Coordinates of C-alpha atoms and ligand atoms in Angstrom, one line a residue:
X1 CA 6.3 14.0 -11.8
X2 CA 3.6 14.9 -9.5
X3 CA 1.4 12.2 -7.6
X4 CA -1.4 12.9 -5.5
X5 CA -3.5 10.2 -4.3
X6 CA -7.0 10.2 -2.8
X7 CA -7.1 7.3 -0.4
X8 CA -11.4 6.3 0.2
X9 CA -12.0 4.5 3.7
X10 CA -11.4 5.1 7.0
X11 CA -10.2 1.3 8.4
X12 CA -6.9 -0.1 9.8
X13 CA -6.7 -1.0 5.7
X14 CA -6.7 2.6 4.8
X15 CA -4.2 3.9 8.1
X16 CA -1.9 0.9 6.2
X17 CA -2.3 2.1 2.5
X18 CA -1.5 5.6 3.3
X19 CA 1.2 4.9 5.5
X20 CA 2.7 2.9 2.2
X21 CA 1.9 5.6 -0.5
X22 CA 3.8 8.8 2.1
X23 CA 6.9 6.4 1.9
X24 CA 6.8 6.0 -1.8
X25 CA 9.1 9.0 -3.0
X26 CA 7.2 9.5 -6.5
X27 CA 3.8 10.1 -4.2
X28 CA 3.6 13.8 -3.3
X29 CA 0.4 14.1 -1.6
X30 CA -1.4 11.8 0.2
X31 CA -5.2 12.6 0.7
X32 CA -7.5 10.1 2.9
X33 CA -11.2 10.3 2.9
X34 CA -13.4 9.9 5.1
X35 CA -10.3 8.7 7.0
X36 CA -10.0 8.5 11.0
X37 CA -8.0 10.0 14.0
X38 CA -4.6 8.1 13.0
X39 CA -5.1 9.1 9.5
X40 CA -5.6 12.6 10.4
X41 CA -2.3 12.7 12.7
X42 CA -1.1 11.7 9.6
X43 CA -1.8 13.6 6.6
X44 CA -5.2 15.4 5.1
X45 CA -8.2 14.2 5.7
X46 CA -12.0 14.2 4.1
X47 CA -14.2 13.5 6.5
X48 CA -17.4 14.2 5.5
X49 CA -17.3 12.0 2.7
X50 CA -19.9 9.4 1.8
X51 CA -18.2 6.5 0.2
X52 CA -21.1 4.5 -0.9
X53 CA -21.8 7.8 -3.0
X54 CA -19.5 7.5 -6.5
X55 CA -20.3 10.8 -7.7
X56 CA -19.7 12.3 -4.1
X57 CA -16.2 9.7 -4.7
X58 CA -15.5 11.5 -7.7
X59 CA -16.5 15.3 -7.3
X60 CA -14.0 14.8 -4.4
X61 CA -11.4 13.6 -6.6
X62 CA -12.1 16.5 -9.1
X63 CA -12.1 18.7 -6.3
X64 CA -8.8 17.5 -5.2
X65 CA -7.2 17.0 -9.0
X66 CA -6.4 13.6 -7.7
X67 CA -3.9 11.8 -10.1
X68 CA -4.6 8.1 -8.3
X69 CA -7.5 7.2 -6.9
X70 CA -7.4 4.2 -4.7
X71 CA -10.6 2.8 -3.2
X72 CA -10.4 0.8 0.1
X73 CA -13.6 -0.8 0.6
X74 CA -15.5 -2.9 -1.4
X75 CA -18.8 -0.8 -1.1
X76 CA -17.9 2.1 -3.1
X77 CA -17.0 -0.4 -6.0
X78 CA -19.9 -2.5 -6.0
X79 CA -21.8 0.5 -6.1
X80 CA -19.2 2.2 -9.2
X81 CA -17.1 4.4 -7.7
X82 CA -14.5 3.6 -10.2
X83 CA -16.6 3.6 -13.4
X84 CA -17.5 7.4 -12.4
X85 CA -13.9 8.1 -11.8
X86 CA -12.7 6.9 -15.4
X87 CA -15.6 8.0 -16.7
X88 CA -14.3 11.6 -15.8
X89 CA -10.8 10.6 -17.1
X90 CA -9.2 9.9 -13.4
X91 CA -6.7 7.2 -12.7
X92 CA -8.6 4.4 -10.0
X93 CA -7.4 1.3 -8.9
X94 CA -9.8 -0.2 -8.0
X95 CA -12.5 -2.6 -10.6
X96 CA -15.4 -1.9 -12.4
X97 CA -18.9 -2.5 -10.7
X98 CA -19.2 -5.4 -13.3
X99 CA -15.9 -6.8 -12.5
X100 CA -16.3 -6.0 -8.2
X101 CA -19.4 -8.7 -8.7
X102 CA -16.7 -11.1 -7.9
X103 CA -17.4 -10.1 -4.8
X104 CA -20.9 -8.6 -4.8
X105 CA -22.3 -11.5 -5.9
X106 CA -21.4 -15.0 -4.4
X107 CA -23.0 -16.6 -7.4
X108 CA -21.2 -14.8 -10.1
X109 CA -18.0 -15.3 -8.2
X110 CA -18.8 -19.3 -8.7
X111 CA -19.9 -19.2 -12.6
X112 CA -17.0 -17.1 -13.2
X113 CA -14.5 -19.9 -11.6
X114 CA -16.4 -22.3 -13.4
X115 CA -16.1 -21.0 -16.4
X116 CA -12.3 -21.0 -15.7
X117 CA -12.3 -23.9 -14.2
X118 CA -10.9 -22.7 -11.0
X119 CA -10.4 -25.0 -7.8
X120 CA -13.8 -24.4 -5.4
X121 CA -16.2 -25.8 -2.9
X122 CA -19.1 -27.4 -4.7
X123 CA -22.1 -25.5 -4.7
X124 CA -25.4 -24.4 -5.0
X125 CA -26.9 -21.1 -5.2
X126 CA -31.0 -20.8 -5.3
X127 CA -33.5 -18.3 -4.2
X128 CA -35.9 -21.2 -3.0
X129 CA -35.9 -22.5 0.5
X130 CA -36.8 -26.4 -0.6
X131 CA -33.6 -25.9 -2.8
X132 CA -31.6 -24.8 -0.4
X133 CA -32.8 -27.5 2.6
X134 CA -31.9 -30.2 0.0
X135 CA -28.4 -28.5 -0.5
X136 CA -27.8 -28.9 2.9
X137 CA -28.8 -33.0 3.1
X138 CA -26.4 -33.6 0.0
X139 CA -23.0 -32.2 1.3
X140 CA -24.2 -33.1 4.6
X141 CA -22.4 -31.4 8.2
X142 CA -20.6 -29.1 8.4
X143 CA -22.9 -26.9 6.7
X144 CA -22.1 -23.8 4.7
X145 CA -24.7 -21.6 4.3
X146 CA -23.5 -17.7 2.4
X147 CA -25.8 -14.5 1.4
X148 CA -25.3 -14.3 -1.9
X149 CA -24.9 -10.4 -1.9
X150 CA -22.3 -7.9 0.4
X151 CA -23.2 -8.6 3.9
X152 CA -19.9 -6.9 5.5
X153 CA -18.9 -10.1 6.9
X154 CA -21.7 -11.5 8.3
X155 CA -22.9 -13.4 5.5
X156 CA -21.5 -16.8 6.1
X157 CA -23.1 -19.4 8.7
X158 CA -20.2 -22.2 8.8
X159 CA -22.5 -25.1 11.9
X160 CA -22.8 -28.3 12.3
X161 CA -26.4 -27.3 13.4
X162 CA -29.0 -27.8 10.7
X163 CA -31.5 -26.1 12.3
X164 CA -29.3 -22.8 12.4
X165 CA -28.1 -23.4 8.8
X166 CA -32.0 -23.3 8.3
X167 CA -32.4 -20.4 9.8
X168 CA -29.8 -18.2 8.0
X169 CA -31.0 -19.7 5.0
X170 CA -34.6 -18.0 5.7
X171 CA -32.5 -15.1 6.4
X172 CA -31.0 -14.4 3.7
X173 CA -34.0 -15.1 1.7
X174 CA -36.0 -12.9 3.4
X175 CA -34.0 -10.2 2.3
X176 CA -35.2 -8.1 -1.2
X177 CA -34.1 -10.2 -3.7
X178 CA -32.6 -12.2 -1.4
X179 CA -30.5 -15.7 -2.4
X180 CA -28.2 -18.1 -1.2
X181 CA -25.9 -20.3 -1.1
X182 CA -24.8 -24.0 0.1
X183 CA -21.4 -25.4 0.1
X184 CA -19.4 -28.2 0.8
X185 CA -17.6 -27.3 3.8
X186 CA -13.7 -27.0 2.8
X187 CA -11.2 -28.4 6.0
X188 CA -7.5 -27.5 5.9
X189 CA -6.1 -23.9 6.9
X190 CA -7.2 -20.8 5.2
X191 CA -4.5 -18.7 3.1
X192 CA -5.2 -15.0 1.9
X193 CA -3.1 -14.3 -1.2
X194 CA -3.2 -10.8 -2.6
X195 CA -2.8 -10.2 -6.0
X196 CA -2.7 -6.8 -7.8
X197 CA -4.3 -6.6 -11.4
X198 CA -3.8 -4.4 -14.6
X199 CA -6.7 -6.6 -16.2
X200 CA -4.4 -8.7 -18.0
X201 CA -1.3 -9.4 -15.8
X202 CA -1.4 -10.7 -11.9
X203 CA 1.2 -9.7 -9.6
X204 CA 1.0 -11.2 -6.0
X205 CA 1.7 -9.8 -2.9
X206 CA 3.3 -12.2 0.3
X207 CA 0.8 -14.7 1.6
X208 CA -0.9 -13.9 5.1
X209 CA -3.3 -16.0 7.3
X210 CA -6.4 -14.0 9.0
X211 CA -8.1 -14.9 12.3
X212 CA -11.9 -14.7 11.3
X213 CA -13.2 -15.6 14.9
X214 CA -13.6 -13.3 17.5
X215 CA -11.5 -15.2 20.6
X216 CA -8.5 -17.0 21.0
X217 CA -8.4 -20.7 20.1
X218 CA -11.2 -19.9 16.8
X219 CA -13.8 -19.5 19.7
X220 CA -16.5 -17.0 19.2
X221 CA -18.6 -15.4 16.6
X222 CA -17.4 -14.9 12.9
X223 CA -15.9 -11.1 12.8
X224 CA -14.0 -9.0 10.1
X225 CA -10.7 -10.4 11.2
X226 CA -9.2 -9.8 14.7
X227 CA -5.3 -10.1 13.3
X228 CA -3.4 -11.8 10.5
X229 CA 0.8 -12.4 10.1
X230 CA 3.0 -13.3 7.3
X231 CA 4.7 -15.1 6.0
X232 CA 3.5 -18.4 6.3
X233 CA 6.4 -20.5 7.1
X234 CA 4.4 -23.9 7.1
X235 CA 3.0 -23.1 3.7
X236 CA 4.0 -25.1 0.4
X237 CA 7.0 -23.2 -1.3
X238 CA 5.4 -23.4 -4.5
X239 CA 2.0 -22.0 -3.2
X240 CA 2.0 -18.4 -4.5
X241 CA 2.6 -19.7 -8.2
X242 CA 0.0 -22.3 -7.8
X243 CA -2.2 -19.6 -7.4
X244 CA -1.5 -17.4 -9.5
X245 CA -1.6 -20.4 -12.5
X246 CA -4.5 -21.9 -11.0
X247 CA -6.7 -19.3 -9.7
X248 CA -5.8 -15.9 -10.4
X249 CA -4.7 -15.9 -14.4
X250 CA -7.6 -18.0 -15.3
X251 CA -10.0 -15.7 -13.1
X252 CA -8.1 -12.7 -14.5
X253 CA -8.3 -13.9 -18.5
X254 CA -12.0 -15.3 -17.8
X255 CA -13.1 -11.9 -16.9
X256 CA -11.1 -10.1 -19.9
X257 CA -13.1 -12.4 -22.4
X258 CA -16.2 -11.5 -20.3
X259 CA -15.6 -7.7 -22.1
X260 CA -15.5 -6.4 -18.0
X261 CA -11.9 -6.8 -17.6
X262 CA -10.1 -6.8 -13.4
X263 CA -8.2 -4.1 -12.8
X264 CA -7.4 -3.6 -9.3
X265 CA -6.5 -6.2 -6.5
X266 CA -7.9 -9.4 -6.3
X267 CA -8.1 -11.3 -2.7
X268 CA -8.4 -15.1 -3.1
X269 CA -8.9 -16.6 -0.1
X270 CA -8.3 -20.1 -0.5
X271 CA -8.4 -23.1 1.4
X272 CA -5.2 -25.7 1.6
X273 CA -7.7 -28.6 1.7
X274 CA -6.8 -32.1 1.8
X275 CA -7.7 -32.8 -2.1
X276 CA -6.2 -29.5 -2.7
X277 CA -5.9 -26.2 -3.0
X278 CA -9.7 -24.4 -3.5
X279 CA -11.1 -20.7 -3.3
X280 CA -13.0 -20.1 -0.6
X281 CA -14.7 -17.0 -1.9
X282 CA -12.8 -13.6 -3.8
X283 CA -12.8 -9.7 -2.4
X284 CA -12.3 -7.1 -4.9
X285 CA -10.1 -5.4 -2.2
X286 CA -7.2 -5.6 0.3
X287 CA -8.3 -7.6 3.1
X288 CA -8.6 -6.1 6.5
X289 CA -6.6 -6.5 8.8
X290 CA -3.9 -8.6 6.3
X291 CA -3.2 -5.6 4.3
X292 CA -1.8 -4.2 7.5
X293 CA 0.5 -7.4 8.1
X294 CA 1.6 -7.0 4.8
X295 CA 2.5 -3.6 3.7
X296 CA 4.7 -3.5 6.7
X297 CA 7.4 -5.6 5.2
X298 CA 6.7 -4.3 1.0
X299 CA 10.1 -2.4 -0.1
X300 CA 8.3 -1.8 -3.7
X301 CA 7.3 1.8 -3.6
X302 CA 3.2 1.4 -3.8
X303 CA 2.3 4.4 -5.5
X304 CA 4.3 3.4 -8.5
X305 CA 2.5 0.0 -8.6
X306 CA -1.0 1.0 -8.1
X307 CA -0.5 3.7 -10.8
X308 CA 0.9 1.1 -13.7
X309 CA -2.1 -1.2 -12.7
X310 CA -4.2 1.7 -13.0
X311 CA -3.2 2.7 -16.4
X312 CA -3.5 -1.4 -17.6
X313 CA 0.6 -2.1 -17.7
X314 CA 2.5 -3.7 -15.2
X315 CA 4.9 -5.0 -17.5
X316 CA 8.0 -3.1 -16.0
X317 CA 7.2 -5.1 -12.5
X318 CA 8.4 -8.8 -13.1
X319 CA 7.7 -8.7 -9.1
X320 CA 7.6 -6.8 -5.5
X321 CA 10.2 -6.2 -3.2
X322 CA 9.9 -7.4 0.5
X323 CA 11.7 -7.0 3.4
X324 CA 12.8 -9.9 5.2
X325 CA 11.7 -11.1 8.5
X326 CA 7.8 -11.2 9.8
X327 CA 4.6 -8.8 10.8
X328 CA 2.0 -9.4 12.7
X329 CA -1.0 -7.6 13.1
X330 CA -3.8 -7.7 16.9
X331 CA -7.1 -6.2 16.3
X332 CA -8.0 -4.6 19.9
X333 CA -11.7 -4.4 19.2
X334 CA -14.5 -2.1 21.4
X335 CA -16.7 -4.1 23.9
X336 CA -19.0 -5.8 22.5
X337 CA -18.0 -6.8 18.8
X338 CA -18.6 -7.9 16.4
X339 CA -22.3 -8.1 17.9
X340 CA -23.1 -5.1 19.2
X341 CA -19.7 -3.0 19.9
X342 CA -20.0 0.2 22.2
X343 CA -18.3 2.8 21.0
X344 CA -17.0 6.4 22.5
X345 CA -14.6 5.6 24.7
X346 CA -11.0 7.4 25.2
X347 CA -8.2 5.4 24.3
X348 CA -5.0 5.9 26.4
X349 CA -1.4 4.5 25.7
X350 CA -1.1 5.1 22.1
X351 CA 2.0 7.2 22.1
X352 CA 4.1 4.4 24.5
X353 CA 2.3 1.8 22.8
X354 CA 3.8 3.8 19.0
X355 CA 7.2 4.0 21.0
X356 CA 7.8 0.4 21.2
X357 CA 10.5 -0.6 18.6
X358 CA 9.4 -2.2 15.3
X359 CA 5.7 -0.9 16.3
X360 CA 3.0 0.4 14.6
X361 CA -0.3 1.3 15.7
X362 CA -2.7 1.9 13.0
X363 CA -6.3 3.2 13.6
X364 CA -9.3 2.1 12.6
X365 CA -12.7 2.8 14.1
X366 CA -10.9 6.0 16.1
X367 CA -12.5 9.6 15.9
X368 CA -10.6 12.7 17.2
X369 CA -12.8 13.8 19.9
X370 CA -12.4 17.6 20.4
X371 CA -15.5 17.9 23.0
X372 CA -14.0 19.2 26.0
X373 CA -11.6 21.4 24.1
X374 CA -8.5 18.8 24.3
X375 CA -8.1 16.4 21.3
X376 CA -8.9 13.1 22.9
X377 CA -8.5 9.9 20.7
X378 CA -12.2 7.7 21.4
X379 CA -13.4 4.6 19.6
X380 CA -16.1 5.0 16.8
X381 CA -16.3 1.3 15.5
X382 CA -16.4 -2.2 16.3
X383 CA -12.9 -2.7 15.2
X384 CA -10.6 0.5 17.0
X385 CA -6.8 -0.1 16.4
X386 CA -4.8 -2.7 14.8
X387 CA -0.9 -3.2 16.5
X388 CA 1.0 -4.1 13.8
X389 CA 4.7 -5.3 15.0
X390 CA 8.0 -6.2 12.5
X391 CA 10.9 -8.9 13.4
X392 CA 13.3 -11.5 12.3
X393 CA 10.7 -13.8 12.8
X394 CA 7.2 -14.6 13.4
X395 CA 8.0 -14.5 17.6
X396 CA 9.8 -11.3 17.5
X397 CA 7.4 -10.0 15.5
X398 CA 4.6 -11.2 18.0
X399 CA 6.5 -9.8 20.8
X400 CA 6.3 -6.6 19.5
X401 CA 2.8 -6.6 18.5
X402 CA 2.0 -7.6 22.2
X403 CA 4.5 -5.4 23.9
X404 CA 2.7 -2.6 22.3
X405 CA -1.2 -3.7 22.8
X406 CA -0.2 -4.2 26.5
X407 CA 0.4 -0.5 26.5
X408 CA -2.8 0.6 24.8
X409 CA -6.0 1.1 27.4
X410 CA -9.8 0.8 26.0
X411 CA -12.1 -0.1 28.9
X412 CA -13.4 -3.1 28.1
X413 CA -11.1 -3.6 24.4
X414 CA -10.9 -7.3 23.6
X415 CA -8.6 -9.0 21.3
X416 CA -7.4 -12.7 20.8
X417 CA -4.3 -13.6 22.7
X418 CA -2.9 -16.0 19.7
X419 CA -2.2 -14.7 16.6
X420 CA 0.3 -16.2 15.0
X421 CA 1.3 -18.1 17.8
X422 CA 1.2 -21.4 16.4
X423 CA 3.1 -20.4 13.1
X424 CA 5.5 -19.1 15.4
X425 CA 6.0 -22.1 17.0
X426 CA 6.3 -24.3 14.0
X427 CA 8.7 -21.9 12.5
X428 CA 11.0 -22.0 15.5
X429 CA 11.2 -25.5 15.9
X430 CA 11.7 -25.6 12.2
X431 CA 15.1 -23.5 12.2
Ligands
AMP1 P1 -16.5 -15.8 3.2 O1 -17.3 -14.6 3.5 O2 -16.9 -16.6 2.0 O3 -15.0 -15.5 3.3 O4 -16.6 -16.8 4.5 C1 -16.2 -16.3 5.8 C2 -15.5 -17.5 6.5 O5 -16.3 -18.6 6.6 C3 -14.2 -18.0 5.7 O6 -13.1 -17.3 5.9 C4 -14.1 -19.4 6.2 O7 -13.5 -19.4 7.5 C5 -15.6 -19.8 6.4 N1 -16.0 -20.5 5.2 C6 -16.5 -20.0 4.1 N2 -16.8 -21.0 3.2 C7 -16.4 -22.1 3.7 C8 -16.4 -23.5 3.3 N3 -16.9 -23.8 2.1 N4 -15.9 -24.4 4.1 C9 -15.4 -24.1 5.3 N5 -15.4 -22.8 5.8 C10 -15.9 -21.8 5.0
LIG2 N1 -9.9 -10.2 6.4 C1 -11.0 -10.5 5.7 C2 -11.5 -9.5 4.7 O1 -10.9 -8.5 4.5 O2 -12.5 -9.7 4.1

């Protein structure tokens, strides 16, 4: 059988999906758009493409007589990317624009886990400031204050400050049609759980842990995520099937009865609180950079997987196949992210830095610069590469990561000294 798959993005999320599908044996082709320089070394690319354009999304996929389509970023299926690609009778993974309101709209997200009873902060979402102000004086500090709609990231305000949770309240009001909303702030360590869809069935991926804050020791601004590792050796053996019979089936079979069934992958991110576990908020998408953590280590071929959820039956997969052992994933960011990053600059090291053993290094904001008549590889985006290393354990796996970054020059790159290094250190004195 012939497989040919058009991979939409151009992140660390993409360089990591691609990688997976090329080692899946039933996928033939591999197509990436708009992709970036790593992708490119890598296999085709498209990258003139416009992803927050569904019918440029799906004349591409015409174009390319793409059997599986499989849509990265969340942007493309908020907007319907994958209702214009069924609509012309071509295999997507990736949900509806009815059903990606999971995560296009914070308050849909919480009536949905309402309706299914699933485990969240307590909310309230309102479009009047007086509303929101009184929110904030009922759960009290720490306050969480969210844009209700997409706001790549930078939608969340998590202060002990009122007068700054004030403030992005006016924020995200001021926005057209702008809402928002307050939450009881939810302690305990965040978990992101993966879990592919065929709109009926749930299969989970292997937990992994982000690091949403820019510099070591959580200091610094909120970013995308500047690395992620699994597994999670201090997590409760029984946390994946809590999930998935606490958060994900009833989210999955709420939206089913909704007539705008889930079919595509569902991120929970969730919060091990001390009453519990609760959803922190839900991505219609792998997570970035987590995705790269975790392919490393899935044996399942990917392209088979995606294609059964695609087509609505994942019956013949009772579960995936993992390696054993650990991956970790460093963001190396440009200068100046997540505020303001400067982009343009060569990048040096990246074939010593691929050499290391148990290495990867996957691109992300990374452009082939072809100015001076020499292919030079120069940042593009806030977020440039992401060094994903593989071990025995969670310190091997580090020490790879590391080992590699230290070979990788960006003048003035950044990333956080200490991912994974305290999981690494409870899982060594554990064995
Ligand atoms: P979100 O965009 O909802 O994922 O929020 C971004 C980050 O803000 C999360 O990963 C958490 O670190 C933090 N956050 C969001 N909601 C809460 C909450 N209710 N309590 C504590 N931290 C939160
Ligand atoms: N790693 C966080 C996200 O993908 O939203």
């Amino acid at each position: 059988m012939r497989v040919k798959v058009l991979v939409v993005g151009s992140g660390g999320r993409e360089h990591a999906l691609v990688r997976a599908l090329l080692r899946d044996p039933s996928v033939t082709e591999v197509v990436c758009a708009p992709g970036n320089a790593g992708i490119a070394a890598e296999t085709p690319v498209h990258g003139e493409l416009d992803v927050t354009d569904p019918t440029a999304v799906a004349d591409l996929a015409d174009a390319l007589d793409s059997d599986l389509v499989v849509v990265g970023p969340e942007v493309p299926l908020v907007a319907g990317a994958a209702d214009e690609l069924r609509r012309r009778g071509r295999r997507c993974f990736g949900p509806s624009a009815e059903a990606a309101r999971l995560e296009g709209s914070k308050t849909f997200a919480k009536e949905v886990m309402r309706a299914a009873g699933v485990p969240t902060a307590e909310s309230v979402s309102t479009t009047a400031a007086d509303t929101a102000a009184a929110a904030l004086d009922r759960f009290g500090p720490t306050y969480v204050v969210k844009d209700d709609g997409l706001a790549a990231g930078k939608g969340v305000v998590v202060t002990d400050d009122r007068a700054e949770a004030i403030a992005h309240v006016h924020a995200c009001l001021a926005k057209p049609h702008g809402a928002v909303v307050i939450e009881e702030f939810l302690d305990g360590p965040e978990v992101s759980l993966f879990l592919i869809s065929d709109g009926v069935r749930v299969l989970p991926l292997q937990p992994a842990q982000d690091f949403k804050r820019a510099r070591d020791g959580d200091a610094g601004p909120n970013t995308g995520g500047m690395g992620a590792y699994t597994p999670l050796p201090w997590a409760p053996p029984d946390l994946v099937e809590e999930v998935v019979r606490t958060v994900a089936q009833p989210t999955i079979d709420e939206m089913a009865r909704r007539g705008t069934p889930f079919n595509g992958l569902l991120y929970a991110g969730l919060a091990l609180t001390s009453r519990g576990l609760r959803v922190v908020e839900f991505n219609v998408r792998f997570g970035d950079p987590e995705t790269q953590a975790v392919l490393e280590l899935l044996e399942t071929p990917l392209g088979a997987v995606l294609a059964a959820a695609a087509d609505g039956d994942l019956s013949e997969f009772d579960s995936l196949q993992w390696r054993s052992g650990a991956s970790v994933v460093v963001v190396l960011a440009a200068p100046g992210y997540p505020a303001s990053p400067t982009t343009g600059a060569e990048i040096g090291g990246l074939d010593e830095a691929a050499g290391v053993l148990g290495a990867v290094v996957l691109h992300a904001g990374t452009a082939d610069s072809a100015a001076t008549g020499e292919h030079r590889v120069v940042s593009s985006g806030g977020r440039v590469l992401g060094v994903v290393g593989a071990g025995a354990d969670l310190t091997a796996a580090r020490d790879v990561a590391y080992d590699a970054l230290n070979r990788i020059h960006l003048d003035g790159g950044h990333y956080r000294t200490d991912i994974a290094a305290t999981a690494a250190d409870l899982e060594a004195a554990g064995s």
